[in-house]
Coordinates of C-alpha atoms and ligand atoms in Angstrom, one line a residue:
M1 CA 131.2 110.6 98.3
I2 CA 127.8 110.4 98.8
V3 CA 126.4 108.4 102.1
A4 CA 123.1 106.4 101.9
P5 CA 122.2 104.7 105.7
S6 CA 120.4 101.8 104.8
L7 CA 117.2 102.0 106.8
L8 CA 117.0 98.5 107.5
A9 CA 119.2 98.7 110.6
C10 CA 117.0 101.8 112.1
D11 CA 114.5 101.2 114.5
F12 CA 110.9 101.3 112.9
S13 CA 108.7 102.4 115.8
N14 CA 111.2 105.7 115.1
L15 CA 111.3 105.6 111.5
E16 CA 111.2 109.5 111.4
K17 CA 113.5 110.4 114.0
E18 CA 116.0 108.2 112.4
A19 CA 115.4 108.6 109.1
R20 CA 115.9 113.0 110.1
E21 CA 118.7 111.9 112.4
V22 CA 121.4 110.5 110.2
V23 CA 120.2 113.3 107.6
D24 CA 121.2 116.0 109.5
C25 CA 124.3 114.4 110.0
G26 CA 125.1 115.0 106.9
A27 CA 123.7 111.6 104.8
Q28 CA 123.1 112.7 101.2
F29 CA 120.6 110.1 100.4
L30 CA 118.6 107.3 102.3
H31 CA 118.6 103.7 101.0
I32 CA 115.2 101.7 101.1
D33 CA 115.9 97.6 100.9
V34 CA 112.2 96.7 99.4
M35 CA 112.2 92.7 99.9
D36 CA 109.3 91.0 98.9
G37 CA 109.9 87.3 100.5
H38 CA 110.7 86.0 97.1
F39 CA 113.6 86.8 95.2
V40 CA 114.6 87.1 98.3
P41 CA 114.1 84.6 101.6
N42 CA 113.0 88.2 103.9
I43 CA 110.3 90.7 104.0
T44 CA 110.7 94.2 104.8
L45 CA 108.8 97.2 103.7
G46 CA 106.6 98.6 100.7
P47 CA 105.6 102.2 99.4
V48 CA 103.1 102.7 102.5
I49 CA 105.5 102.7 104.5
Y50 CA 108.0 105.6 103.4
K51 CA 105.4 108.1 101.4
N52 CA 105.0 110.0 104.4
L53 CA 108.7 110.2 105.1
K54 CA 109.1 112.0 101.4
G55 CA 108.9 116.1 102.5
K56 CA 109.4 115.3 105.9
V57 CA 113.9 114.4 105.0
D58 CA 115.4 116.3 102.9
A59 CA 116.9 113.4 101.2
V60 CA 117.5 111.7 97.5
F61 CA 115.1 108.4 98.2
D62 CA 117.2 105.6 97.4
V63 CA 115.1 102.5 96.3
H64 CA 116.6 99.1 96.4
L65 CA 113.9 96.5 95.1
M66 CA 115.0 92.7 96.2
I67 CA 111.7 91.9 94.6
S68 CA 110.8 89.3 91.3
D69 CA 108.4 91.6 89.7
P70 CA 109.8 95.2 89.8
K71 CA 108.0 96.7 86.5
F72 CA 104.3 95.6 88.4
Y73 CA 105.3 97.6 91.5
A74 CA 107.3 100.7 89.9
K75 CA 104.4 103.2 89.8
A76 CA 103.5 102.9 93.4
F77 CA 107.7 103.2 94.1
I78 CA 108.0 105.8 92.0
D79 CA 104.4 107.5 93.0
A80 CA 105.5 107.5 96.5
G81 CA 108.9 109.0 96.1
A82 CA 111.5 106.9 94.9
D83 CA 114.2 109.0 93.1
Y84 CA 116.3 106.1 92.2
L85 CA 114.4 103.1 91.8
T86 CA 116.8 100.0 91.1
F87 CA 115.4 97.0 90.7
H88 CA 118.2 93.3 90.6
Y89 CA 119.1 92.3 87.1
E90 CA 118.8 88.6 88.1
A91 CA 115.1 89.4 88.7
V92 CA 113.7 90.0 85.4
E93 CA 114.1 88.5 81.7
D94 CA 114.0 91.6 79.9
V95 CA 116.4 94.0 81.3
K96 CA 116.0 97.0 78.4
D97 CA 112.1 97.1 79.1
V98 CA 112.2 97.6 83.4
I99 CA 114.8 100.8 82.6
N100 CA 112.2 102.1 79.8
H101 CA 109.3 101.6 82.0
I102 CA 111.1 103.5 84.8
K103 CA 112.4 105.8 82.7
S104 CA 108.9 106.7 81.0
L105 CA 107.8 107.2 84.6
G106 CA 110.1 110.0 85.2
C107 CA 111.9 108.1 88.1
K108 CA 116.1 107.7 88.1
V109 CA 116.8 103.9 87.6
G110 CA 119.4 101.6 88.7
I111 CA 120.4 98.2 88.4
S112 CA 121.6 95.3 90.8
I113 CA 123.9 92.8 91.0
K114 CA 124.2 89.8 93.3
P115 CA 128.0 88.9 94.7
N116 CA 127.5 86.2 92.0
T117 CA 126.8 87.7 88.8
K118 CA 129.2 88.6 86.6
V119 CA 129.6 92.4 85.9
E120 CA 129.8 92.2 82.4
V121 CA 126.6 91.6 82.3
L122 CA 125.6 94.8 82.5
D123 CA 127.7 96.1 79.4
E124 CA 124.9 97.0 76.7
Y125 CA 123.1 98.3 79.8
L126 CA 125.6 101.3 81.2
S127 CA 124.9 103.9 79.0
L128 CA 121.0 103.7 79.9
L129 CA 121.6 103.8 83.7
D130 CA 121.6 106.6 86.4
L131 CA 122.8 103.9 89.4
V132 CA 124.9 100.5 89.5
L133 CA 124.8 99.0 92.5
V134 CA 126.8 96.4 93.5
M135 CA 126.1 94.2 96.3
S136 CA 129.0 92.8 98.3
V137 CA 126.6 90.1 100.3
E138 CA 124.0 88.3 99.4
P139 CA 120.8 90.6 99.2
G140 CA 118.7 89.9 101.8
F141 CA 119.5 91.0 105.4
G142 CA 121.9 93.3 106.7
G143 CA 125.1 93.0 109.2
Q144 CA 126.6 90.2 106.6
K145 CA 130.6 90.1 105.8
F146 CA 131.9 92.1 102.9
I147 CA 133.0 89.7 100.1
P148 CA 135.6 91.4 98.5
S149 CA 135.0 90.4 94.8
A150 CA 133.1 93.8 94.7
L151 CA 135.9 95.3 94.6
E152 CA 137.1 94.3 90.9
K153 CA 133.6 95.3 90.0
I154 CA 133.9 98.2 91.3
K155 CA 136.9 99.1 89.2
Y156 CA 135.3 97.8 86.2
L157 CA 132.5 100.2 86.4
S158 CA 134.2 103.2 86.8
D159 CA 136.7 102.7 84.5
K160 CA 133.8 102.1 81.6
K161 CA 132.4 105.5 82.8
K162 CA 135.7 107.3 82.7
K163 CA 136.5 105.6 79.3
N164 CA 132.8 106.2 78.3
N165 CA 131.6 109.2 79.7
Y166 CA 128.7 107.1 81.1
K167 CA 126.9 109.2 84.3
Y168 CA 125.6 106.7 86.0
L169 CA 126.8 106.6 89.8
I170 CA 128.8 103.0 91.2
E171 CA 127.4 102.4 94.1
V172 CA 128.3 99.8 96.9
D173 CA 125.7 97.9 99.6
G174 CA 126.7 95.4 102.3
G175 CA 128.9 94.7 104.8
I176 CA 130.5 98.5 104.7
N177 CA 132.3 99.7 106.9
D178 CA 135.5 102.2 107.9
E179 CA 138.0 99.8 106.4
T180 CA 135.7 97.9 103.3
A181 CA 134.3 101.5 102.9
K182 CA 138.2 102.8 102.1
Q183 CA 138.5 100.0 99.7
C184 CA 135.7 100.4 97.9
V185 CA 136.5 104.1 97.5
N186 CA 139.7 103.1 96.2
A187 CA 138.7 101.3 93.3
G188 CA 136.5 103.9 92.2
V189 CA 132.7 103.8 94.6
E190 CA 131.1 107.2 93.9
V191 CA 127.8 105.9 97.1
L192 CA 128.1 104.2 100.3
V193 CA 125.3 102.3 101.6
A194 CA 125.9 101.3 105.6
G195 CA 123.3 100.1 107.8
T196 CA 124.2 98.6 110.7
Y197 CA 127.8 100.1 110.7
I198 CA 125.8 103.8 110.8
F199 CA 122.7 102.6 113.0
A200 CA 124.7 100.3 115.5
S201 CA 127.4 102.7 116.1
K202 CA 128.1 104.7 119.3
D203 CA 128.3 108.5 117.6
R204 CA 126.1 108.1 114.4
S205 CA 127.1 111.7 113.2
K206 CA 131.0 110.9 113.2
T207 CA 130.7 108.0 111.8
I208 CA 128.7 109.6 109.3
E209 CA 131.3 112.3 108.9
G210 CA 134.3 109.5 108.5
L211 CA 132.4 108.2 105.4
L212 CA 132.0 111.5 104.4
N213 CA 135.4 112.5 104.1
L214 CA 136.9 109.4 102.8
Ligands
DX5_301 C1 120.7 93.7 102.2 C2 120.9 95.0 101.9 C3 121.4 96.6 102.2 C4 121.4 96.2 103.9 C5 123.3 96.6 104.4 O1 120.4 92.6 101.4 O2 120.4 95.3 100.3 O3 120.8 97.6 102.4 O4 120.6 97.2 104.8 O5 123.2 96.5 105.6 P1 124.8 96.1 106.6 O6 125.3 97.8 106.1 O7 124.5 96.1 107.7 O8 126.0 95.5 105.8
ZN302 ZN1 120.3 97.9 99.9

């Protein structure tokens, strides 16, 4: 199991310390939520913020772009240290073009779908992807309630992956806690994003360990 703490829920005035702590507790990925106030009604951070984290913490930088023009900004995020760059299916017109652009910049590429988007829309791209991110809340804010329809999508992606030998990681994001994480793992998820559940917990180490052991 891969655990990806969402830094959205951390104390940004202590970003390095917070990131280091969850990585020291065993988290392999750091999930970085980028919001532009246009694709989603919230604004977070740009590449300048996490550029300086790279090299200081030993983790895979899992960048989740919730922005309207991922192609235009891809290079800036990759230069700042993204290992996986994930954009939203709903944000772009030419999905293949954005996939190819990110790949041409030497980065792993992911696509994310919102709760109301059918997973089948991704069929024609699955062979090209390094990661598929299933949103289990409406993107934009942490601390929301898990939407169970994500489970069928995870199962669908897991079956497709096995059948066709695809390489993408299956990731889920939004409302993850011990209960919902278990359901996602049973459905075939491989990467658990958790913000509030990890950063607001009293014992972060124990919380991360619990997820890692699912
Ligand atoms: C929401 C973000 C999530 C968010 C998850 O748009 O993509 O990564 O931080 O937060 P929790 O785990 O609190 O639902
Ligand atoms: Zn996210």
